[in-house]
Structures are given as C-alpha cells and as structure tokens.
Amino acid sequence: MEGGYPKGRIRREDILTAAVAVYGEAGYHGSSLREVAKRAGITHAGLLYYFPTKEALLAAVLERRDADDGVRLRLNAPPGRDVLRHWLALAEHNVANPGIVELYSRLAAEAVAPDHPAHDYFVRHYRIARRSAFETFRVLGERGELRTGVDARTAAVTFMALSDGLQVQWLTKPDEVDLVGVLRHYINTMLAEPI
Amino acid sequence: MEGGYPKGRIRREDILTAAVAVYGEAGYHGSSLREVAKRAGITHAGLLYYFPTKEALLAAVLERRDADDGVRLRLNAPPGRDVLRHWLALAEHNVANPGIVELYSRLAAEAVAPDHPAHDYFVRHYRIARRSAFETFRVLGERGELRTGVDARTAAVTFMALSDGLQVQWLTKPDEVDLVGVLRHYINTMLAEPI
C-alpha cells in the first residue's frame, strides 16, 4: 500500500490530510473513520481499504508528521550543534501545535501494548530517535564539545524521554511548564559551551 | 465522600482493592465498573454512588497508590541524598509492577484535557511531585552537594518529566531501555559526588 498506483497514493494522502483536520476539530477520541471518509470525499468502505482501523489511520498520520518534521526542521542534518538547535525549533513548533502533541502523547501511552496497531510505529520511532540523538552526542563528544563525564548514549535516551515527559506535563498545565526552556537547559547541561 | 462514616470508608477501600485486581488482570480498557462491583461484592448502582465513572475510580486508585508509595518508600523523608535513593527505589518498584505504570502513563496522557475526570488529579500530582523534588535539590544546593551551575527548579522538573517519559519508552520495549540506570545517571550528573 506504501507504493502502488499514483491514484492510490494520492487517495491515501487525501485521507491523511482529512484526518489531521478532523482530529484537530474533534480530537482523536471524538472523531470517527466515517467522519474522516466524508471529509476526504471517499466512502467508508473505501477508507477501510487503506486504513482498516482508527489506530492504523492515526499511526499513518504520525508517520507523515515525522516525515514532514524531518524535512521542515532538517532533523537529518549532519550531527553537531545545529541538530541541537533543530530539536529546540521542533519543540517550539510543538508548543504552537498542541493538538498533534496531544495525539502523539496519548497514542504513545496506548501503544505500549504489543498488540496495539501503533505499537510497531512507536518501537521504530523511539529507536530511530534514540539512534539519531546518540549519533549527535557521540560526534559532539569526539569533538570535545560535551562536558566531562557525559555519556552520549545515556544523554540521547534522556533527551528523548525528557521531551516526551515534558510534553504531557506541559499539556496538562501549559502555564506551569516551560517546555522549550527546560529542554534548552538540559542540552546546555550536557555541553562544554552552551548553545 | 473522603470522610464519611467508617462503613462508607471501608466500602470505598474494598472497591479500590477490587479495581486494582481487575485492572491487573484485564487492563484498564478491558475492565468495567460492573466487573469491579462484582469483585467487591457490591451492586453496580452501589459502586456508582462512590465512583460515578470509570475514570473517577481510576483516579482514586492512583491517589491511593501515591499514598502507599509515600509511606512504603518514605518519599516524604527530609530533603537530602536519601530522597534521591528513595526515588530510585520507587523506579525499581515500578519496573517490577508494569501494570500500574501502564495505567498511570495512559491516564496521564488522556487526562491532559481539562474536562477529563482525572485532570485535577494530575495537575495536583505534578505540582506536588515538582515541589517535593525542587525542595530536595534546593537543600542539596544549599549544602553544596549539587554540581556548579545546576538550577534546582529545572532539575526538579527535568527529573519528573524524564521519569514519566522513560516509563513509556520502557513499557514499549522493556529490553531497550534501562529505566533505573538512566535515572541514576541523571541524578549523578546533577550531583557533585555520585550516590
């Protein structure tokens, strides 16, 4: 289904765009595949051909978000200080888009169960994010830009987990948690010279 | 309902104990108030008098867990290095009890919405946890036990968020995340002398 004929790919993209719109208005729990199908101008049965469950559709929305983030924020830039700045830019982008952060947080928590349709997405997502963050800290370490005693692998896991945990606290009470500020502080605690 | 006659308090405790057992077997989503009522030996209507919704019952389960943790792990010990050790003991306890961690993570993500029945619980929970962690880091700072440049308030928020975020990654793929090890590493990164 990833490849397929151009028409199928376009139809799939249309459904994802409709899903983002519907989630934004009604929330994930308040939305239905039927409503998404209507918005995308496709039958319910037609939508089920592409996305057999609500969760499968949500996972696809998140995968596309990852791809968009990657391009827009250049998260695949060569490891180095610029990547740290891109991470903070992503956090700023998230603060301006609480709806998608809420979807992500909620689904991440639901998808810890191995039989959840989005489980494999999150296993992959965490692996890729940790590996990418590790690569960045590892290179910074080789260049002597990390503070003495910082372990690149632990710093990578810590940054990803801190980011996820902060999002939930920030969503719960936005005025009590400085999402970007705390992430910046953590990054600077790991660096010999602050960014 | 918090106070009330002794019989009411005992009934309430029985329901919470039954809920923990049912959640442990069927998960939160797989459970029903009807099943919890049956286990507690009370009518469905009787249970609704104490807990009008599934979420209200879950919030009460979590509040009692907090109280139990507080007593068992002496989380209310005077601020200092012992508190840091209690935090790690709590993390070890959580690793041995993934069911309750999963409930906590899932509900935290759902309860970011202000109209969620467990919302107020989490607002309070985060506030208390952050304040308590801040108190510990503040006192350690006054004693010169923090590394230079560590801000007690940021360290407190970071530790709580890191802990929550790690739990979700660990639940998703337990063999890929060393929950206790990463928390220990973070704590030691904040200290002049490791624990």
Short mmCIF file of C-alpha atoms in Angstrom, two decimals:
data_model
loop_
_atom_site.label_atom_id
_atom_site.label_comp_id
_atom_site.label_asym_id
_atom_site.label_seq_id
_atom_site.Cartn_x
_atom_site.Cartn_y
_atom_site.Cartn_z
CA MET A 1 0.00 0.00 0.00
CA GLU A 2 3.05 2.23 0.52
CA GLY A 3 3.88 2.11 -3.21
CA GLY A 4 1.02 1.27 -5.54
CA TYR A 5 -0.50 3.30 -8.37
CA PRO A 6 -0.28 7.10 -8.21
CA LYS A 7 -4.05 7.36 -7.78
CA GLY A 8 -3.90 5.14 -4.70
CA ARG A 9 -1.07 7.21 -3.25
CA ILE A 10 -2.94 10.46 -3.82
CA ARG A 11 -6.10 9.00 -2.27
CA ARG A 12 -4.07 7.90 0.74
CA GLU A 13 -2.59 11.41 1.15
CA ASP A 14 -6.07 12.96 0.88
CA ILE A 15 -7.29 10.71 3.68
CA LEU A 16 -4.35 11.66 5.92
CA THR A 17 -4.94 15.37 5.32
CA ALA A 18 -8.63 14.93 6.14
CA ALA A 19 -7.72 13.00 9.30
CA VAL A 20 -5.47 15.80 10.56
CA ALA A 21 -8.30 18.29 10.03
CA VAL A 22 -10.88 16.11 11.79
CA TYR A 23 -8.54 15.30 14.72
CA GLY A 24 -7.81 19.00 15.10
CA GLU A 25 -11.51 19.83 15.42
CA ALA A 26 -12.89 16.87 17.36
CA GLY A 27 -9.84 15.28 18.96
CA TYR A 28 -8.83 11.70 18.27
CA HIS A 29 -11.42 10.14 20.57
CA GLY A 30 -14.19 12.39 19.32
CA SER A 31 -13.50 11.51 15.69
CA SER A 32 -14.62 8.56 13.59
CA LEU A 33 -13.42 6.91 10.38
CA ARG A 34 -16.82 7.73 8.96
CA GLU A 35 -16.26 11.46 9.54
CA VAL A 36 -12.75 11.30 8.04
CA ALA A 37 -14.09 9.45 4.98
CA LYS A 38 -16.76 12.11 4.48
CA ARG A 39 -14.18 14.90 4.71
CA ALA A 40 -11.91 13.10 2.22
CA GLY A 41 -14.79 12.57 -0.22
CA ILE A 42 -14.50 8.79 -0.13
CA THR A 43 -16.84 6.03 1.04
CA HIS A 44 -16.39 4.47 4.47
CA ALA A 45 -15.61 1.11 2.80
CA GLY A 46 -13.11 2.86 0.56
CA LEU A 47 -11.31 4.33 3.56
CA LEU A 48 -11.21 0.94 5.28
CA TYR A 49 -9.30 -0.41 2.28
CA TYR A 50 -6.46 1.97 3.11
CA PHE A 51 -6.81 2.09 6.89
CA PRO A 52 -8.64 -0.84 8.48
CA THR A 53 -8.79 0.75 11.97
CA LYS A 54 -8.82 4.17 13.65
CA GLU A 55 -5.43 3.40 15.13
CA ALA A 56 -3.88 2.44 11.79
CA LEU A 57 -5.01 5.76 10.39
CA LEU A 58 -3.58 7.63 13.37
CA ALA A 59 -0.26 5.80 13.06
CA ALA A 60 -0.09 6.85 9.40
CA VAL A 61 -0.83 10.45 10.38
CA LEU A 62 2.06 10.31 12.84
CA GLU A 63 4.43 8.73 10.30
CA ARG A 64 3.65 11.53 7.88
CA ARG A 65 4.19 14.08 10.64
CA ASP A 66 7.63 12.58 11.27
CA ALA A 67 8.47 12.85 7.59
CA ASP A 68 7.24 16.47 7.45
CA ASP A 69 9.15 17.39 10.63
CA GLY A 70 12.27 15.76 9.24
CA VAL A 71 12.16 17.85 6.07
CA ARG A 72 10.99 21.14 7.56
CA LEU A 73 13.26 21.15 10.59
CA ARG A 74 16.21 19.43 8.92
CA LEU A 75 16.36 16.85 11.71
CA ASN A 76 18.53 14.77 9.42
CA ALA A 77 21.21 17.44 9.28
CA PRO A 78 24.77 16.21 9.93
CA PRO A 79 25.36 15.51 13.66
CA GLY A 80 26.53 18.61 15.50
CA ARG A 81 25.37 21.69 17.34
CA ASP A 82 22.93 22.61 14.56
CA VAL A 83 20.96 19.44 15.29
CA LEU A 84 20.51 20.57 18.90
CA ARG A 85 19.12 23.86 17.62
CA HIS A 86 16.76 21.96 15.29
CA TRP A 87 15.50 19.96 18.28
CA LEU A 88 14.63 23.17 20.09
CA ALA A 89 12.97 24.51 16.94
CA LEU A 90 10.89 21.33 16.83
CA ALA A 91 9.90 21.85 20.48
CA GLU A 92 8.87 25.43 19.64
CA HIS A 93 6.84 24.13 16.72
CA ASN A 94 5.16 21.62 19.04
CA VAL A 95 4.28 24.30 21.59
CA ALA A 96 2.45 26.10 18.78
CA ASN A 97 0.62 22.87 17.79
CA PRO A 98 -0.71 21.26 20.99
CA GLY A 99 -3.27 19.15 19.11
CA ILE A 100 -0.72 16.94 17.39
CA VAL A 101 1.36 16.71 20.58
CA GLU A 102 -1.69 15.50 22.46
CA LEU A 103 -2.38 12.86 19.81
CA TYR A 104 1.22 11.72 19.92
CA SER A 105 1.33 11.51 23.74
CA ARG A 106 -1.95 9.69 24.03
CA LEU A 107 -1.17 7.19 21.32
CA ALA A 108 2.34 6.57 22.69
CA ALA A 109 0.83 5.62 26.05
CA GLU A 110 -1.86 3.40 24.50
CA ALA A 111 0.58 1.76 22.10
CA VAL A 112 2.87 0.26 24.75
CA ALA A 113 0.76 -2.91 24.37
CA PRO A 114 2.39 -5.19 21.76
CA ASP A 115 -0.97 -5.90 20.08
CA HIS A 116 -1.81 -2.22 19.60
CA PRO A 117 -1.91 -1.22 15.90
CA ALA A 118 0.51 1.66 16.52
CA HIS A 119 2.94 -0.41 18.63
CA ASP A 120 5.41 -1.10 15.82
CA TYR A 121 5.36 2.55 14.83
CA PHE A 122 6.46 3.60 18.33
CA VAL A 123 9.10 0.88 18.65
CA ARG A 124 10.60 2.17 15.38
CA HIS A 125 10.07 5.82 16.27
CA TYR A 126 11.93 5.55 19.59
CA ARG A 127 14.75 3.51 18.04
CA ILE A 128 15.30 5.98 15.23
CA ALA A 129 15.05 8.99 17.57
CA ARG A 130 17.47 7.50 20.11
CA ARG A 131 19.96 6.44 17.44
CA SER A 132 19.86 9.85 15.80
CA ALA A 133 20.30 11.67 19.13
CA PHE A 134 23.11 9.29 20.11
CA GLU A 135 24.89 9.99 16.82
CA THR A 136 24.71 13.71 17.55
CA PHE A 137 26.01 13.43 21.10
CA ARG A 138 28.68 10.92 20.03
CA VAL A 139 30.06 13.29 17.39
CA LEU A 140 29.95 16.22 19.81
CA GLY A 141 31.86 14.08 22.29
CA GLU A 142 34.53 13.25 19.73
CA ARG A 143 34.94 16.95 19.07
CA GLY A 144 35.33 17.62 22.80
CA GLU A 145 32.11 19.65 22.92
CA LEU A 146 30.45 17.62 25.68
CA ARG A 147 31.01 18.28 29.35
CA THR A 148 33.38 15.80 31.01
CA GLY A 149 31.69 12.58 32.11
CA VAL A 150 28.65 12.86 29.81
CA ASP A 151 27.78 9.52 28.23
CA ALA A 152 26.43 10.04 24.70
CA ARG A 153 24.08 7.06 24.75
CA THR A 154 22.51 7.97 28.08
CA ALA A 155 22.23 11.63 27.09
CA ALA A 156 20.37 10.56 23.93
CA VAL A 157 17.82 8.40 25.79
CA THR A 158 17.46 11.11 28.42
CA PHE A 159 16.77 13.86 25.92
CA MET A 160 14.08 11.86 24.09
CA ALA A 161 12.37 10.75 27.31
CA LEU A 162 12.59 14.20 28.87
CA SER A 163 10.99 15.67 25.80
CA ASP A 164 8.09 13.17 25.86
CA GLY A 165 7.54 13.51 29.61
CA LEU A 166 7.61 17.31 29.47
CA GLN A 167 5.02 17.34 26.71
CA VAL A 168 2.48 15.59 28.95
CA GLN A 169 3.14 17.91 31.90
CA TRP A 170 3.01 20.92 29.62
CA LEU A 171 -0.27 19.80 28.00
CA THR A 172 -1.77 19.25 31.46
CA LYS A 173 -0.97 22.79 32.64
CA PRO A 174 0.71 24.84 29.91
CA ASP A 175 1.47 27.86 32.12
CA GLU A 176 3.34 25.76 34.71
CA VAL A 177 5.91 24.12 32.42
CA ASP A 178 8.45 25.91 30.21
CA LEU A 179 8.83 23.13 27.64
CA VAL A 180 11.47 24.75 25.45
CA GLY A 181 13.35 26.32 28.37
CA VAL A 182 13.77 23.03 30.24
CA LEU A 183 14.98 21.24 27.09
CA ARG A 184 17.45 24.05 26.37
CA HIS A 185 18.71 23.86 29.94
CA TYR A 186 19.21 20.10 29.67
CA ILE A 187 21.11 20.42 26.39
CA ASN A 188 23.32 23.13 27.85
CA THR A 189 23.99 20.99 30.92
CA MET A 190 25.46 18.38 28.56
CA LEU A 191 27.64 20.84 26.62
CA ALA A 192 31.04 22.32 27.41
CA GLU A 193 29.81 25.60 25.84
CA PRO A 194 26.07 26.45 25.81
CA ILE A 195 24.17 26.90 22.52
CA MET B 1 -17.09 11.18 50.45
CA GLU B 2 -13.46 11.37 51.61
CA GLY B 3 -14.53 11.35 55.25
CA GLY B 4 -17.97 9.94 55.97
CA TYR B 5 -18.99 7.03 58.18
CA PRO B 6 -16.49 4.22 58.79
CA LYS B 7 -18.63 1.75 56.86
CA GLY B 8 -18.53 4.02 53.80
CA ARG B 9 -14.76 4.37 54.04
CA ILE B 10 -14.29 0.62 54.30
CA ARG B 11 -16.61 0.03 51.34
CA ARG B 12 -14.62 2.59 49.36
CA GLU B 13 -11.34 0.84 50.19
CA ASP B 14 -12.80 -2.53 49.17
CA ILE B 15 -13.78 -1.12 45.79
CA LEU B 16 -10.29 0.30 45.22
CA THR B 17 -8.68 -3.05 46.10
CA ALA B 18 -11.05 -4.84 43.71
CA ALA B 19 -10.26 -2.28 40.99
CA VAL B 20 -6.52 -2.88 41.29
CA ALA B 21 -7.09 -6.63 40.94
CA VAL B 22 -9.37 -6.25 37.91
CA TYR B 23 -7.06 -3.73 36.18
CA GLY B 24 -4.14 -6.07 36.76
CA GLU B 25 -5.94 -8.92 35.01
CA ALA B 26 -7.84 -7.19 32.23
CA GLY B 27 -6.09 -3.84 31.86
CA TYR B 28 -7.93 -0.56 32.33
CA HIS B 29 -9.62 -0.57 28.93
CA GLY B 30 -10.58 -4.22 29.22
CA SER B 31 -12.24 -3.69 32.59
CA SER B 32 -15.69 -2.41 33.52
CA LEU B 33 -17.27 -0.88 36.62
CA ARG B 34 -19.66 -3.84 36.58
CA GLU B 35 -16.76 -6.29 36.89
CA VAL B 36 -15.17 -4.25 39.68
CA ALA B 37 -18.51 -4.11 41.54
CA LYS B 38 -18.87 -7.88 41.26
CA ARG B 39 -15.36 -8.43 42.63
CA ALA B 40 -16.00 -6.03 45.52
CA GLY B 41 -19.30 -7.76 46.35
CA ILE B 42 -21.38 -4.62 45.80
CA THR B 43 -24.12 -3.75 43.32
CA HIS B 44 -23.32 -1.75 40.22
CA ALA B 45 -25.55 1.08 41.48
CA GLY B 46 -23.78 0.89 44.84
CA LEU B 47 -20.41 1.34 43.17
CA LEU B 48 -21.68 4.30 41.13
CA TYR B 49 -22.53 6.06 44.39
CA TYR B 50 -18.82 6.08 45.26
CA PHE B 51 -17.36 6.37 41.75
CA PRO B 52 -19.70 7.76 39.10
CA THR B 53 -17.30 6.98 36.19
CA LYS B 54 -14.51 4.57 35.23
CA GLU B 55 -12.08 7.46 35.23
CA ALA B 56 -13.07 8.65 38.70
CA LEU B 57 -12.40 5.15 40.01
CA LEU B 58 -9.03 5.05 38.29
CA ALA B 59 -8.08 8.45 39.68
CA ALA B 60 -8.90 7.18 43.18
CA VAL B 61 -6.77 4.08 42.56
CA LEU B 62 -3.87 6.33 41.59
CA GLU B 63 -4.34 8.60 44.61
CA ARG B 64 -4.20 5.59 46.89
CA ARG B 65 -1.11 4.33 45.07
CA ASP B 66 0.55 7.70 45.73
CA ALA B 67 -0.30 7.44 49.41
CA ASP B 68 1.02 3.86 49.58
CA ASP B 69 4.23 4.78 47.73
CA GLY B 70 4.73 7.73 50.04
CA VAL B 71 4.57 5.56 53.14
CA ARG B 72 6.42 2.50 51.84
CA LEU B 73 9.24 4.36 50.12
CA ARG B 74 9.43 7.23 52.59
CA LEU B 75 9.14 9.75 49.77
CA ASN B 76 8.34 12.34 52.40
CA ALA B 77 11.71 11.88 54.10
CA PRO B 78 13.59 15.13 54.87
CA PRO B 79 15.14 16.60 51.69
CA GLY B 80 18.61 15.21 51.05
CA ARG B 81 20.51 12.40 49.39
CA ASP B 82 18.25 9.75 50.96
CA VAL B 83 15.31 11.11 48.98
CA LEU B 84 17.27 10.56 45.75
CA ARG B 85 17.81 6.93 46.80
CA HIS B 86 14.08 6.60 47.55
CA TRP B 87 13.30 7.85 44.04
CA LEU B 88 15.47 5.12 42.56
CA ALA B 89 13.83 2.55 44.86
CA LEU B 90 10.45 3.74 43.56
CA ALA B 91 11.68 3.31 39.99
CA GLU B 92 12.82 -0.24 40.83
CA HIS B 93 9.41 -0.91 42.37
CA ASN B 94 7.76 0.38 39.17
CA VAL B 95 9.92 -1.85 36.96
CA ALA B 96 8.58 -4.81 38.94
CA ASN B 97 4.98 -3.58 38.53
CA PRO B 98 4.49 -2.63 34.87
CA GLY B 99 0.68 -2.86 35.11
CA ILE B 100 0.30 0.14 37.39
CA VAL B 101 2.91 2.10 35.40
CA GLU B 102 0.93 1.47 32.22
CA LEU B 103 -2.27 2.66 33.88
CA TYR B 104 -0.51 5.78 35.13
CA SER B 105 1.07 6.61 31.75
CA ARG B 106 -2.11 6.06 29.79
CA LEU B 107 -4.28 8.04 32.13
CA ALA B 108 -1.74 10.90 32.32
CA ALA B 109 -1.89 11.24 28.53
CA GLU B 110 -5.70 11.07 28.42
CA ALA B 111 -6.11 13.46 31.33
CA VAL B 112 -4.37 16.44 29.74
CA ALA B 113 -7.86 17.55 28.66
CA PRO B 114 -9.29 19.91 31.32
CA ASP B 115 -12.68 18.14 31.24
CA HIS B 116 -11.20 14.68 31.90
CA PRO B 117 -12.25 13.29 35.30
CA ALA B 118 -8.61 12.61 36.24
CA HIS B 119 -7.36 16.04 35.09
CA ASP B 120 -7.34 17.64 38.53
CA TYR B 121 -5.57 14.63 39.97
CA PHE B 122 -2.69 15.03 37.51
CA VAL B 123 -2.46 18.80 37.92
CA ARG B 124 -2.08 18.21 41.68
CA HIS B 125 0.18 15.20 41.23
CA TYR B 126 2.67 17.08 39.04
CA ARG B 127 2.63 20.12 41.30
CA ILE B 128 3.31 18.10 44.43
CA ALA B 129 5.99 15.98 42.74
CA ARG B 130 7.77 19.02 41.27
CA ARG B 131 7.63 20.93 44.54
CA SER B 132 8.95 17.98 46.52
CA ALA B 133 11.78 17.36 44.03
CA PHE B 134 12.61 21.07 43.99
CA GLU B 135 12.80 21.09 47.79
CA THR B 136 15.28 18.21 47.67
CA PHE B 137 17.51 19.79 45.02
CA ARG B 138 17.29 23.19 46.74
CA VAL B 139 18.51 21.79 50.05
CA LEU B 140 21.27 19.82 48.31
CA GLY B 141 22.29 23.03 46.58
CA GLU B 142 22.47 24.92 49.89
CA ARG B 143 24.73 22.17 51.23
CA GLY B 144 27.00 22.48 48.20
CA GLU B 145 26.14 18.99 47.02
CA LEU B 146 24.97 19.99 43.53
CA ARG B 147 27.32 20.38 40.61
CA THR B 148 28.10 24.01 39.75
CA GLY B 149 25.50 25.63 37.50
CA VAL B 150 22.67 23.21 38.32
CA ASP B 151 19.36 25.03 38.84
CA ALA B 152 17.27 23.23 41.47
CA ARG B 153 13.90 24.11 39.95
CA THR B 154 14.85 22.98 36.44
CA ALA B 155 16.47 19.81 37.79
CA ALA B 156 13.23 19.00 39.62
CA VAL B 157 11.01 19.41 36.53
CA THR B 158 13.56 17.50 34.46
CA PHE B 159 13.70 14.56 36.83
CA MET B 160 9.91 14.17 36.97
CA ALA B 161 9.47 14.51 33.19
CA LEU B 162 12.41 12.22 32.45
CA SER B 163 10.91 9.60 34.73
CA ASP B 164 7.49 9.78 33.02
CA GLY B 165 8.94 9.75 29.51
CA LEU B 166 11.25 6.84 30.25
CA GLN B 167 8.35 4.80 31.61
CA VAL B 168 6.56 4.97 28.25
CA GLN B 169 9.70 4.03 26.26
CA TRP B 170 10.46 1.26 28.72
CA LEU B 171 6.89 -0.13 28.57
CA THR B 172 7.05 -0.07 24.77
CA LYS B 173 10.24 -2.15 24.62
CA PRO B 174 11.47 -3.14 28.10
CA ASP B 175 14.75 -4.67 26.94
CA GLU B 176 15.82 -1.49 25.11
CA VAL B 177 15.55 0.98 28.00
CA ASP B 178 17.38 0.79 31.34
CA LEU B 179 14.83 2.78 33.34
CA VAL B 180 16.64 2.81 36.68
CA GLY B 181 20.11 3.18 35.13
CA VAL B 182 19.18 6.29 33.15
CA LEU B 183 17.52 7.93 36.17
CA ARG B 184 20.57 7.13 38.32
CA HIS B 185 22.82 8.63 35.66
CA TYR B 186 20.74 11.80 35.54
CA ILE B 187 20.79 12.20 39.31
CA ASN B 188 24.55 11.68 39.39
CA THR B 189 25.01 14.24 36.63
CA MET B 190 23.38 16.79 38.94
CA LEU B 191 25.49 15.90 42.00
CA ALA B 192 29.00 16.95 42.99
CA GLU B 193 29.50 13.42 44.37
CA PRO B 194 27.53 10.46 42.92
CA ILE B 195 25.17 8.44 45.10
#
